[in-house]
Structure formats: C-alpha cells, structure tokens
Coordinates of N, CA and C in Angstrom, one line a residue:
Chain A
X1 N 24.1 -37.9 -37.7 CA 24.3 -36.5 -37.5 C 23.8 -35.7 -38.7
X2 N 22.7 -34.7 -38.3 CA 22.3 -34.2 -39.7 C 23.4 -33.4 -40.4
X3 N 23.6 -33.2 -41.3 CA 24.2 -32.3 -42.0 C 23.1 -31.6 -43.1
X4 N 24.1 -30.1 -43.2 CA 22.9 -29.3 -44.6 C 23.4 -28.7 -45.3
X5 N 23.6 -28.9 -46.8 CA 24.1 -28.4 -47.3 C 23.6 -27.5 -48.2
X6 N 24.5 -26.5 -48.6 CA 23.7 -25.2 -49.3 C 24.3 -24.8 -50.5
X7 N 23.8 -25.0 -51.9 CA 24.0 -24.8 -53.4 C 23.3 -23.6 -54.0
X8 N 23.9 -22.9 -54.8 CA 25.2 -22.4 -54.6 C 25.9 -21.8 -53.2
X9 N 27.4 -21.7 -53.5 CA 27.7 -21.1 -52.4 C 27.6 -19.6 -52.3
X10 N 28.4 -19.1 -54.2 CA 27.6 -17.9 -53.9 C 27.4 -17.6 -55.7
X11 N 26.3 -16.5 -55.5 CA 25.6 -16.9 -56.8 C 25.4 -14.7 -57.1
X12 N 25.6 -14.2 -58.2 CA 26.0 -12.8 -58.8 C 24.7 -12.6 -59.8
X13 N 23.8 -12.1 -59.9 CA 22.6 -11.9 -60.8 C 22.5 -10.5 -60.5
X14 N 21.9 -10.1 -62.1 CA 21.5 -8.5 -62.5 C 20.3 -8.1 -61.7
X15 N 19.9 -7.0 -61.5 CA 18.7 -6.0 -60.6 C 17.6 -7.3 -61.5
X16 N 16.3 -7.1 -60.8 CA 15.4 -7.8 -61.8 C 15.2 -9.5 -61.8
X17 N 16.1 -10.1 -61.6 CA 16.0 -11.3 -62.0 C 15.6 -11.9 -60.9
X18 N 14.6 -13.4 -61.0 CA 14.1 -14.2 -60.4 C 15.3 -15.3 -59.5
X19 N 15.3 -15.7 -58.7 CA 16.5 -16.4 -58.5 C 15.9 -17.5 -57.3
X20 N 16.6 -18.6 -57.4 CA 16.7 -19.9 -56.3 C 17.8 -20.1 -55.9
X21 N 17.8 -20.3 -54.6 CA 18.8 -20.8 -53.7 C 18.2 -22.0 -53.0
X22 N 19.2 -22.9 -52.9 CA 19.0 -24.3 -52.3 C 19.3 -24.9 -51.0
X23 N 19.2 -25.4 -50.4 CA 19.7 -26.1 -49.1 C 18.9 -27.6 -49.1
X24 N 20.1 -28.4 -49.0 CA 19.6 -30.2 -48.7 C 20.3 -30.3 -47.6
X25 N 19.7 -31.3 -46.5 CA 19.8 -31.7 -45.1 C 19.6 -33.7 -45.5
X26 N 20.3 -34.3 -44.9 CA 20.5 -35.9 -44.8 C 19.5 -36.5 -44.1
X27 N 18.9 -35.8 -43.2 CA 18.3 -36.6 -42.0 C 17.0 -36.0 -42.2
X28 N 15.9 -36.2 -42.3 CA 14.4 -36.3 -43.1 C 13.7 -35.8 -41.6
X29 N 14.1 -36.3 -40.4 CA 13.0 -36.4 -39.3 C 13.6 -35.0 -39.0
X30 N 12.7 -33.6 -39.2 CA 13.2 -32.8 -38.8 C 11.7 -32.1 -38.6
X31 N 12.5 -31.1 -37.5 CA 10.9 -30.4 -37.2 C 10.2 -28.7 -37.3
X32 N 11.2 -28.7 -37.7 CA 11.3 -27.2 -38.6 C 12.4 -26.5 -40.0
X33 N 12.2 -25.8 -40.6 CA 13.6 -25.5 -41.3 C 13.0 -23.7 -41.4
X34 N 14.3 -23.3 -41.1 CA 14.1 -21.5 -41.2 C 15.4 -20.9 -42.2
X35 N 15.0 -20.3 -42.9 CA 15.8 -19.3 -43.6 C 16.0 -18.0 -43.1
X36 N 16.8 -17.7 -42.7 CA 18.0 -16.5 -42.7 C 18.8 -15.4 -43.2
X37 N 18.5 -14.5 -43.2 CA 19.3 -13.8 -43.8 C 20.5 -12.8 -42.7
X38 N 21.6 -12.5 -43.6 CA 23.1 -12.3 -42.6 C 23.5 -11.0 -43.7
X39 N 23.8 -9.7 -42.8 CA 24.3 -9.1 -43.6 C 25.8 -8.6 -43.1
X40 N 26.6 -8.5 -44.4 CA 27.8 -8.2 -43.4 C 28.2 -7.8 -41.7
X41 N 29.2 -8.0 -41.3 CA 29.1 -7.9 -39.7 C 28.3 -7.8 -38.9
X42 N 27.1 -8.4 -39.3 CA 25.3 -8.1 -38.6 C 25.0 -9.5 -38.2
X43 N 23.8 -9.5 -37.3 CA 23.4 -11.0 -37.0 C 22.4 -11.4 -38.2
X44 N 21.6 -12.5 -37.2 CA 21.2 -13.6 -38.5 C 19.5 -12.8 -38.2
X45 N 19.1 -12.6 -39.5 CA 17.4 -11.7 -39.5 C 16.5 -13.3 -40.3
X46 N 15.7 -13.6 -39.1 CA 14.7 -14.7 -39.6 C 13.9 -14.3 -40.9
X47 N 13.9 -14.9 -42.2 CA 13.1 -14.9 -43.2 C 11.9 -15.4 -43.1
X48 N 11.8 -16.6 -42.9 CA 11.0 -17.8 -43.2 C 11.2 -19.1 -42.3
X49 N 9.9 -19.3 -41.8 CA 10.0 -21.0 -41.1 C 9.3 -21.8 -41.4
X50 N 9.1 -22.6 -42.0 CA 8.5 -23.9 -42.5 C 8.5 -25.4 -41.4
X51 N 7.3 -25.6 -40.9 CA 7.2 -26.3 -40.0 C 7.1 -27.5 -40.6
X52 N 7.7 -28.9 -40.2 CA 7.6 -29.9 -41.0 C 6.5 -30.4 -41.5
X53 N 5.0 -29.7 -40.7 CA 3.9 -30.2 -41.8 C 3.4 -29.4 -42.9
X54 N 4.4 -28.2 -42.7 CA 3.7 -27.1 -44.2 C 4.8 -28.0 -45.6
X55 N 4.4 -27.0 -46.4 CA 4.7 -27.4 -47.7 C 5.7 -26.4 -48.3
X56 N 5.1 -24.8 -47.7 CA 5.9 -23.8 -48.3 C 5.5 -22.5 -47.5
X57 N 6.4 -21.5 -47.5 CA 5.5 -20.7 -46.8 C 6.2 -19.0 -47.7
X58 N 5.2 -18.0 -47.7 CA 5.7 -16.7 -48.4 C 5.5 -15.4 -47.8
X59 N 6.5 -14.9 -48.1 CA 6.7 -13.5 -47.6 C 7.2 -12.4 -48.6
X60 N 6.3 -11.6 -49.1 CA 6.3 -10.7 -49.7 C 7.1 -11.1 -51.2
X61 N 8.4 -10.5 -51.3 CA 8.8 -11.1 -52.6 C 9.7 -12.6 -52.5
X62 N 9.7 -13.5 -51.2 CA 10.2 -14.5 -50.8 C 9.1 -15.7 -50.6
X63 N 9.7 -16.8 -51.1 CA 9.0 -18.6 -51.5 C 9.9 -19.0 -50.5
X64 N 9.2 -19.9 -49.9 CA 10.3 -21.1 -49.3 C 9.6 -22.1 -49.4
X65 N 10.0 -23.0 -50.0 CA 9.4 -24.9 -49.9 C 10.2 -25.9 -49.1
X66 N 9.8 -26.8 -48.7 CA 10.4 -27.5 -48.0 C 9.7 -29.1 -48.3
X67 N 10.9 -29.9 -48.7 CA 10.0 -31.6 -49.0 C 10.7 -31.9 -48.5
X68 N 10.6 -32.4 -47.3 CA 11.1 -33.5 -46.3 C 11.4 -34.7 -47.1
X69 N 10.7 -35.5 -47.5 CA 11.3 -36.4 -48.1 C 12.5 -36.6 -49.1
X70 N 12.9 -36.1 -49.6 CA 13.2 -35.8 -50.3 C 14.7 -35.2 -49.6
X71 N 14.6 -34.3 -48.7 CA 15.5 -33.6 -47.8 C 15.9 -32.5 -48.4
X72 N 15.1 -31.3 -49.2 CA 15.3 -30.6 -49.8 C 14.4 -29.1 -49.3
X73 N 14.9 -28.0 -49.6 CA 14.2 -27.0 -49.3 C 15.0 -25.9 -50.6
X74 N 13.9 -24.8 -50.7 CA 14.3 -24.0 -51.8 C 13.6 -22.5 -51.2
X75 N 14.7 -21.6 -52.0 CA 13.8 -20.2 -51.3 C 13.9 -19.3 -52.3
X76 N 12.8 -19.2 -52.8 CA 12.8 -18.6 -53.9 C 12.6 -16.9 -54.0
X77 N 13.5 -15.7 -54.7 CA 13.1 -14.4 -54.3 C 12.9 -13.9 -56.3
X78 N 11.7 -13.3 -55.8 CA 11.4 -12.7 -57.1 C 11.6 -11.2 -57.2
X79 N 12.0 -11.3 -58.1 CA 12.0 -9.6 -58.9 C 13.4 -8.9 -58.0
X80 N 14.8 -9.5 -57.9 CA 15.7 -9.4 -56.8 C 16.5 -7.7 -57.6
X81 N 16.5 -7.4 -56.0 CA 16.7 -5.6 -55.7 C 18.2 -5.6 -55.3
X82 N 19.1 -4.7 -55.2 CA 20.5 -4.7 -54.9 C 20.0 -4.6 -53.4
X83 N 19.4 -4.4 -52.7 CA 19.0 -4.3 -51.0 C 18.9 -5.4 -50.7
X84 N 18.7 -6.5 -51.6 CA 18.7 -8.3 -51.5 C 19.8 -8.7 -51.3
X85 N 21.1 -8.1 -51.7 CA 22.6 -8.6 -51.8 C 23.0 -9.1 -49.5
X86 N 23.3 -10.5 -50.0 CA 23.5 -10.6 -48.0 C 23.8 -12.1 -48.3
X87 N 24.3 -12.5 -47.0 CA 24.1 -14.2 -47.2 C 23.2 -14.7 -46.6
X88 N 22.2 -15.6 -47.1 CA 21.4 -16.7 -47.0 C 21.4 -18.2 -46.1
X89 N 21.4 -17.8 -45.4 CA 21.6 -19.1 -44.0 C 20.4 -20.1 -44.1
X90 N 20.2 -21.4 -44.2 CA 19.4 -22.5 -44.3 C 19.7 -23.0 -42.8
X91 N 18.8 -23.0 -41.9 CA 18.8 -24.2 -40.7 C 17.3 -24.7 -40.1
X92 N 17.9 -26.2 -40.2 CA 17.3 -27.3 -39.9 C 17.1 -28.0 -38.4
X93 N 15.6 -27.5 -38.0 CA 15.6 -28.3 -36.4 C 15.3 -29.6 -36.3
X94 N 16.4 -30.1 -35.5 CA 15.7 -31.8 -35.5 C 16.6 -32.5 -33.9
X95 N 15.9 -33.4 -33.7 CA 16.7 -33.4 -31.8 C 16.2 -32.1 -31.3
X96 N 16.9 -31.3 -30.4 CA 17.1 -30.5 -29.4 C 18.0 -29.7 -30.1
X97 N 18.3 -30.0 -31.7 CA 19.7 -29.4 -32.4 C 18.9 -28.4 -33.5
X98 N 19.7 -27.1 -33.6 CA 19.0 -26.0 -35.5 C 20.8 -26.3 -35.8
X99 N 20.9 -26.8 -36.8 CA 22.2 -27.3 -38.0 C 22.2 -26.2 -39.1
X100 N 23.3 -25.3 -39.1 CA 23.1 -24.6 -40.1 C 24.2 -25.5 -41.3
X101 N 23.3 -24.5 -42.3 CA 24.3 -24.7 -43.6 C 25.4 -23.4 -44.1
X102 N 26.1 -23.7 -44.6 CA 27.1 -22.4 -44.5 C 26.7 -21.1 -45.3
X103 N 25.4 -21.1 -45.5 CA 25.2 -19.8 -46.8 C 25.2 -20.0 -47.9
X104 N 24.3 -19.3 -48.6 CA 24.9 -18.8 -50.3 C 25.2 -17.1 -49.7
X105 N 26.1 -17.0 -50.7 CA 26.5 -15.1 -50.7 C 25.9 -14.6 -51.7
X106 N 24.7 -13.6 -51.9 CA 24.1 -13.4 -52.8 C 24.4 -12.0 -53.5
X107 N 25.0 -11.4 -54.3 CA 24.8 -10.4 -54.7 C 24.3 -9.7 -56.0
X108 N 23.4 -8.8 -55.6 CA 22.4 -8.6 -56.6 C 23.0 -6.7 -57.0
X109 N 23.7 -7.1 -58.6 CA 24.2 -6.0 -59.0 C 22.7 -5.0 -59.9
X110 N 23.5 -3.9 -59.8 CA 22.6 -2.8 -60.2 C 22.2 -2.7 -62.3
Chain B
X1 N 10.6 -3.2 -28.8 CA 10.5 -4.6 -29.4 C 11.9 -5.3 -29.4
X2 N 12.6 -5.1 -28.2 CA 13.9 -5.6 -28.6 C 14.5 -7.0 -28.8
X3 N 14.3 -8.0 -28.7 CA 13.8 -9.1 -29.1 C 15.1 -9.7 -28.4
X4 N 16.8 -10.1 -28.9 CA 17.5 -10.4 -28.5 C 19.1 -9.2 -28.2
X5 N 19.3 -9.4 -26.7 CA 20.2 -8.3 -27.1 C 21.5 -8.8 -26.4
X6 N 22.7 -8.3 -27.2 CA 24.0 -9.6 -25.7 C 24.9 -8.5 -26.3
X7 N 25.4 -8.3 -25.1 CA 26.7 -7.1 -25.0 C 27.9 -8.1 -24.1
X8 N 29.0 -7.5 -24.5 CA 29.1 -6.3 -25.6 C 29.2 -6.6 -26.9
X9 N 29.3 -5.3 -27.8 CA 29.4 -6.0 -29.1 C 30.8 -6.5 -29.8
X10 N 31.4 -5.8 -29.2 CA 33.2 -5.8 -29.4 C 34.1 -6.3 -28.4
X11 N 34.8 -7.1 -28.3 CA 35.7 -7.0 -27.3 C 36.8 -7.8 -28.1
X12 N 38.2 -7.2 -27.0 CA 39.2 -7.6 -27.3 C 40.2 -8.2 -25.9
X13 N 40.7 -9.7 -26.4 CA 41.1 -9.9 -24.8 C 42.9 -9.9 -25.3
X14 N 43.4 -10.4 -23.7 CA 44.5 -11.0 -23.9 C 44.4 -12.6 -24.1
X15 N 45.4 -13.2 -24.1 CA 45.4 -14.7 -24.0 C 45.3 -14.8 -22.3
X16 N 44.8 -16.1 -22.0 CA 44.9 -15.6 -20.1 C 43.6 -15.6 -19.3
X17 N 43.0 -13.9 -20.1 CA 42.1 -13.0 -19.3 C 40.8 -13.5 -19.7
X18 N 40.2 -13.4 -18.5 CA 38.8 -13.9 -18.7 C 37.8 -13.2 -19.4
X19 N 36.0 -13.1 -19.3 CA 35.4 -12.5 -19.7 C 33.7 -13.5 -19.4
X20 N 32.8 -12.5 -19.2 CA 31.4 -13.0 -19.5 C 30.8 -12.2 -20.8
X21 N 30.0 -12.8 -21.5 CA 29.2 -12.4 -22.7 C 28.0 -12.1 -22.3
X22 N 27.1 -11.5 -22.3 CA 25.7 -11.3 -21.7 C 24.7 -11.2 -22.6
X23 N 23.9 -12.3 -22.2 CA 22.5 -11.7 -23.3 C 21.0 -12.0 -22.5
X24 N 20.1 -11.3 -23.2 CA 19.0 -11.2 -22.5 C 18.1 -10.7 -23.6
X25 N 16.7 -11.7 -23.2 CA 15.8 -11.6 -24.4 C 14.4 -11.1 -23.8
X26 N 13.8 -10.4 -24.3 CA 12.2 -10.1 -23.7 C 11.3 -11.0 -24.2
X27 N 11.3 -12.3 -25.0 CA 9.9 -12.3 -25.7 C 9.7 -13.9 -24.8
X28 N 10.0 -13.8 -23.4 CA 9.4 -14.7 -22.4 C 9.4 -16.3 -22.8
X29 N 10.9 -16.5 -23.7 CA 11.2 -18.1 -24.5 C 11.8 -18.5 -23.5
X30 N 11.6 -19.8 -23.4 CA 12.1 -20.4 -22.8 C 13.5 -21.1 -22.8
X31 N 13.7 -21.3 -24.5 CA 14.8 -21.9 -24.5 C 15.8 -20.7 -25.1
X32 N 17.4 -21.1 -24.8 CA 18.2 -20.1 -24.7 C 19.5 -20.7 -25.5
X33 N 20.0 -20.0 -26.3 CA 21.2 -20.8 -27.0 C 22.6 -20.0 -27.3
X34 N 24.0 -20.6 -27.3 CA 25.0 -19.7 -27.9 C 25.4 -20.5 -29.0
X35 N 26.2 -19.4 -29.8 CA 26.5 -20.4 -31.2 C 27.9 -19.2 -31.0
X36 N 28.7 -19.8 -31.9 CA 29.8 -19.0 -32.7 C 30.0 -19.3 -33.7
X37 N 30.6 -18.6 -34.9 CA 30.3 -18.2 -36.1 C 31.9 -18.2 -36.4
X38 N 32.3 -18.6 -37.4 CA 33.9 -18.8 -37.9 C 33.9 -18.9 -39.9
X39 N 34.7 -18.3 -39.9 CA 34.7 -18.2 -41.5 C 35.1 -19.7 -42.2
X40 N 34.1 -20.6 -42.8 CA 34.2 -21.9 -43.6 C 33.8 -22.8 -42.7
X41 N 33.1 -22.7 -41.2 CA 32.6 -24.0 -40.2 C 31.5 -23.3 -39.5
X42 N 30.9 -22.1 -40.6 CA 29.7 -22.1 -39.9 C 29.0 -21.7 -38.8
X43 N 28.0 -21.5 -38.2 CA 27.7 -21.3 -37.2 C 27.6 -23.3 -35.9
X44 N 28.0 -23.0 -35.0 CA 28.4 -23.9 -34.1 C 27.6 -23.5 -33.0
X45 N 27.0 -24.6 -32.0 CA 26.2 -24.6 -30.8 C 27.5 -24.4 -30.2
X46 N 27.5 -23.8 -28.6 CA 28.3 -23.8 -28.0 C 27.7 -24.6 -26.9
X47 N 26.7 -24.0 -26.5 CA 25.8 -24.4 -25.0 C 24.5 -23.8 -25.7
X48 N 23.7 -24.7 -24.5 CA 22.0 -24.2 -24.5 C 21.0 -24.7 -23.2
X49 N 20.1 -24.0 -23.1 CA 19.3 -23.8 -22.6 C 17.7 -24.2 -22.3
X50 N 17.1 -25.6 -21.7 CA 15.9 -25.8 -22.6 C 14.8 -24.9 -21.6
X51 N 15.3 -24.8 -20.3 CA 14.5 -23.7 -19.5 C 15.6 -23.6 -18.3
X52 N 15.1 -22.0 -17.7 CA 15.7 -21.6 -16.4 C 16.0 -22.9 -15.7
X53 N 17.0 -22.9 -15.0 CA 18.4 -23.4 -14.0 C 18.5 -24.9 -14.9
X54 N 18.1 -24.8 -16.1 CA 19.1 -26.1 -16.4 C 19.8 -25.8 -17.8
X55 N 20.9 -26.2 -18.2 CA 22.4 -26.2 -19.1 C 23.0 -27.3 -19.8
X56 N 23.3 -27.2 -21.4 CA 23.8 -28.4 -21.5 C 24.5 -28.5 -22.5
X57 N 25.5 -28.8 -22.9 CA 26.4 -28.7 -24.3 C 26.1 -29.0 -25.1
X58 N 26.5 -27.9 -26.2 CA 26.4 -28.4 -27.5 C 27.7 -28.9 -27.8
X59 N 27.7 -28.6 -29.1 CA 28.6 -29.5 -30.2 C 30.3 -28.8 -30.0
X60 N 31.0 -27.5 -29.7 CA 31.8 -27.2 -29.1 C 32.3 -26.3 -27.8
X61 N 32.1 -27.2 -26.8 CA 31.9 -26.7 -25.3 C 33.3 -26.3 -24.5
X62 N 33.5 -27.0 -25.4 CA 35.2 -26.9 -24.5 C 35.9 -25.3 -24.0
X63 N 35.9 -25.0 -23.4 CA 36.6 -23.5 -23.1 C 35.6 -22.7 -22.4
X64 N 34.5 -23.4 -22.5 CA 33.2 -22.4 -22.3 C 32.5 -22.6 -21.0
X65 N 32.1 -21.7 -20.2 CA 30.7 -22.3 -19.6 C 29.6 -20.9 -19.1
X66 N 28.4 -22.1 -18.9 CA 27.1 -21.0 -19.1 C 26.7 -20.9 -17.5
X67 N 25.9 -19.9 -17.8 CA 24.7 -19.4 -16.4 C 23.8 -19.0 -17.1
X68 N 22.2 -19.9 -16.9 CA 21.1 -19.3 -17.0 C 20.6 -18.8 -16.1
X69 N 20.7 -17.4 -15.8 CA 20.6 -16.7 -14.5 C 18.8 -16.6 -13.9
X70 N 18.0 -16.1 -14.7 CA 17.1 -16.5 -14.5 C 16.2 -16.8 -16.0
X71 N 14.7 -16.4 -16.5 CA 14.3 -17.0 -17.8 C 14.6 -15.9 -19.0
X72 N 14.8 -14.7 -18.5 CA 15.5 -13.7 -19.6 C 17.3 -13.8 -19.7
X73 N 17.8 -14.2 -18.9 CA 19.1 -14.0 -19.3 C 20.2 -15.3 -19.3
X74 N 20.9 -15.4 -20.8 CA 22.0 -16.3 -20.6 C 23.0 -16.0 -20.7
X75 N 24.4 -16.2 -20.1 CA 25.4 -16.1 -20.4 C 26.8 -16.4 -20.1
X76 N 28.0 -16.6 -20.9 CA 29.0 -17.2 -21.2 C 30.3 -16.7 -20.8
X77 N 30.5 -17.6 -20.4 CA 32.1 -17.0 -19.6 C 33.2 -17.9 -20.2
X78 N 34.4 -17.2 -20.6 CA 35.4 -17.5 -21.2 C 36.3 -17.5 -20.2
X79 N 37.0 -18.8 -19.4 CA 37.6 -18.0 -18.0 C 39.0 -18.2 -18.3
X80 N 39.7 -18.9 -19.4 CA 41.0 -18.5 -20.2 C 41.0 -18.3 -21.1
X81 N 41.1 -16.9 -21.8 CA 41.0 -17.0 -23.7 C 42.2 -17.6 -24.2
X82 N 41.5 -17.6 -25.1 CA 42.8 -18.3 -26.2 C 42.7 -18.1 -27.6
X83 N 43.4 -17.7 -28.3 CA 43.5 -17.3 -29.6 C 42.0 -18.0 -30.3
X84 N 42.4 -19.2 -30.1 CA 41.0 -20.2 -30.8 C 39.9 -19.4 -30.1
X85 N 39.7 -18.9 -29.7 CA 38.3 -18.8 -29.2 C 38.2 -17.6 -30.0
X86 N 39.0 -16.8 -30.8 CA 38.1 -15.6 -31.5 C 37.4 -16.2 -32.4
X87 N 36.2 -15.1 -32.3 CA 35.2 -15.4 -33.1 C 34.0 -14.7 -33.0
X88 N 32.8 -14.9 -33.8 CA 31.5 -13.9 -33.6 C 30.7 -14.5 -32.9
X89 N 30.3 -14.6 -31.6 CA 29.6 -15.3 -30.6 C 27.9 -14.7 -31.0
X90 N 27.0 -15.9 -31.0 CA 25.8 -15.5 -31.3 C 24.9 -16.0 -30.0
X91 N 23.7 -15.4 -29.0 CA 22.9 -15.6 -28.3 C 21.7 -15.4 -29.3
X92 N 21.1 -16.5 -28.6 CA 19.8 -16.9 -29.6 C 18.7 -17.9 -28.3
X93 N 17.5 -16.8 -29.3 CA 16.4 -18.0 -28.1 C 14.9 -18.4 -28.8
X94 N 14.1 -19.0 -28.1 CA 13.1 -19.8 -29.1 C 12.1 -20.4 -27.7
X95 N 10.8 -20.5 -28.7 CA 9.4 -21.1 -28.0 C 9.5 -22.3 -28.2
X96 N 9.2 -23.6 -27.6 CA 8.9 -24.9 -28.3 C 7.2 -24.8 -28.0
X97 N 6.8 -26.3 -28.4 CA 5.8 -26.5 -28.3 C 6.4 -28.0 -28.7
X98 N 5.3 -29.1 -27.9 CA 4.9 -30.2 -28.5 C 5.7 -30.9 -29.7
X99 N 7.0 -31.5 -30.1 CA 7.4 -31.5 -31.3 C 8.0 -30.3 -32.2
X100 N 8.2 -29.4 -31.9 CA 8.5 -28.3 -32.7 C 8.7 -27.3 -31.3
X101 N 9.3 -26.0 -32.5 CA 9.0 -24.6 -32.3 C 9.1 -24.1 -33.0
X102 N 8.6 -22.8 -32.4 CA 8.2 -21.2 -33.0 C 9.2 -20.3 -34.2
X103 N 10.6 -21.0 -33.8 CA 11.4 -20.8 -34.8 C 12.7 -19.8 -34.0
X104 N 13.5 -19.5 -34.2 CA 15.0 -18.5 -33.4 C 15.0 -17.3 -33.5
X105 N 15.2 -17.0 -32.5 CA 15.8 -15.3 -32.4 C 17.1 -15.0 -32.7
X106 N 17.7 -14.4 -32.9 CA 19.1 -14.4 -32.7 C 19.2 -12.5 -32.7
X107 N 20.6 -12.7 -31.5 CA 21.0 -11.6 -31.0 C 22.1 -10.7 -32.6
X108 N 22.2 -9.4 -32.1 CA 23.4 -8.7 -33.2 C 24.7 -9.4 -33.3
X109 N 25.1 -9.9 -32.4 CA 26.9 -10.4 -31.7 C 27.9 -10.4 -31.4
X110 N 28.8 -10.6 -30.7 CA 29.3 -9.9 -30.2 C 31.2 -10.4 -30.5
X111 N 31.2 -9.5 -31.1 CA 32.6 -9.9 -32.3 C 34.1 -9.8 -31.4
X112 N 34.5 -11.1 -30.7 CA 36.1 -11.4 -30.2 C 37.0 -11.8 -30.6
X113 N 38.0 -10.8 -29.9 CA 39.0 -10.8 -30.3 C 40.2 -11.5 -29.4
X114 N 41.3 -12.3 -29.1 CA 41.9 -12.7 -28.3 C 43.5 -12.7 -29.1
X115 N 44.6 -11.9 -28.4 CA 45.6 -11.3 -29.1 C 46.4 -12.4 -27.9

C-alpha cells in the first residue's frame, strides 16, 4: 500500500525567504506526483505535476523535483510572499489510486 | 472555464436523512472521483469512476454509493447519515492516457454536517 509522507508538518518563515517542503512515498512504481495547494475552507488548487519520466518541473516562483528512486520529491518556493501562507498537499499516482500526504501548513509572516 | 463544480457547498443533515452530492465537470475527463477530507487522515477515496456507466470503491465506501450519470456528472448519495460521515467531501476528475495522466481537478466542496 503506498504511503506518503510529508516533512515538515508545518513550517513559519519571514516575507523573503527561500523555503523547501518535502514529501516521501514507499512505493517507487508511481506514475505521477502533483503538488497542491489548500487554502483554508477552500478546495485543493493544482500546483505542479511531475510525470514519472520528468525530473522536475517549474512554475513561476515554484520547483518541484521528483526522484523516484529514491521515493522523494521536493517543492521548492523562492522569494516566499505572505499570499504563499496555505497548506501544501503532496499526491502520488500509482494503480488506479492519487495517495495524499497530509500537508505541510505553511505560513509566511510579514 | 469552470472546471470542477459539486453543490451544494454546505449542508447540514439529521442522523437518518438522506442526501445526494452533485458534481459535474466540463473538461470532457473521463475519469471521476470522490474523496473526503477529515482533520489528521487526510484526504480519502470514497468511490471512482474510470469512465461513464462503470463504478468502483475506493478505500472508504461504506455508507456511500455513486451514480455516474452520464461523462460530465458524478454523484453521491448518503442514504443514512451518521455523525461519522461529517466531513468536506471533495469531487475530482482527470484525463489518463497510456500509463499515466494529465493530473486532477478538484471541485471547491462541499462541507457536511450531520447533527
């Protein structure tokens, strides 16, 4: 059964600063992984999808890598804005199954 | 461009009373999915969809059942609530292809209550 888990859970950094958030998954044979973002009482707004043959993929001030082998993926946001503050959802397609990870909570003070 | 949409967004039941969830998507995917959302377990498959007239459980089915009515619409009927069942129900849908897909949609959600 894959599982995914997501480090930190929740993580507080100043206007400005560069930041990583992580997500590791068990089961390697997967065929996508998408990042998520959740803002309070709101649904889930797709970030990023990395298909299991890319490496990484970017969107404006957002990195996502993903090494399969390894079972790791990282999403990286530069130059973080207090409009960045939301939780960060990691999910992993593999089977017929997307496995989320429970979030990091991110908030980015002024 | 409305992409995923499932009404209502609020509801509140008794224990008992039934309900359908409704969603419906325009971007002509084939596959169709519910999840619920619970504070410390995450988002959860309930049921899914890999094309019109066929249905099949996910990982917590129990209480639930679906209708893919036709390729735009899925939805979920609660036909006893029960306390356990509150929660933020999410409709979500997606392209495959060959090994993969396109990646998820996901609807706003629709936030239950059962008193």
């Amino acid at each position: 059964k894959q599982e995914v888990t997501q480090i930190p859970a929740a993580l507080s950094v100043p206007e400005g600063e560069n930041l990583v958030l992580n997500c590791s998954f068990t089961d390697s044979a997967i065929y996508n992984l998408q990042w998520f973002r959740q803002d309070p009482g709101k649904g889930l707004t797709s970030l990023l999808l990395i298909q299991s043959s890319q490496r990484e993929q970017t969107s404006g001030r957002l990195n996502a890598s993903l090494d399969k082998s390894s079972g790791r993926s990282t999403l990286y946001i530069a130059a973080s804005q207090p409009g960045d503050s939301a939780t960060y959802l990691c999910a992993v397609m593999s089977g017929s199954r997307l496995t989320f990870g429970e979030g990091t909570q991110l908030t980015v003070n002024p | 461009n409305a992409g995923v949409t499932q009404t209502p967004k609020f509801q509140v039941l008794k224990t008992g009373q039934s309900m359908t969830l409704q969603c419906a998507q325009d971007m002509n995917h084939n596959s169709m999915y519910w999840y619920r959302q619970d504070p410390g377990m995450g988002l959860r498959l309930i049921y899914y969809s890999a094309s019109e007239g066929t249905t099949d459980k996910g990982e917590v089915p129990n209480g639930y059942n679906v209708s893919r009515l036709n390729k735009r619409e899925f939805s979920l009927r609660l036909e006893s609530a029960a306390p356990s069942q509150t929660s933020v129900y999410f409709c979500a849908s997606s392209e495959e292809f060959w090994g993969g897909n396109y990646g998820y949609t996901f609807g706003s959600g629709t936030r239950l209550t059962v008193v």
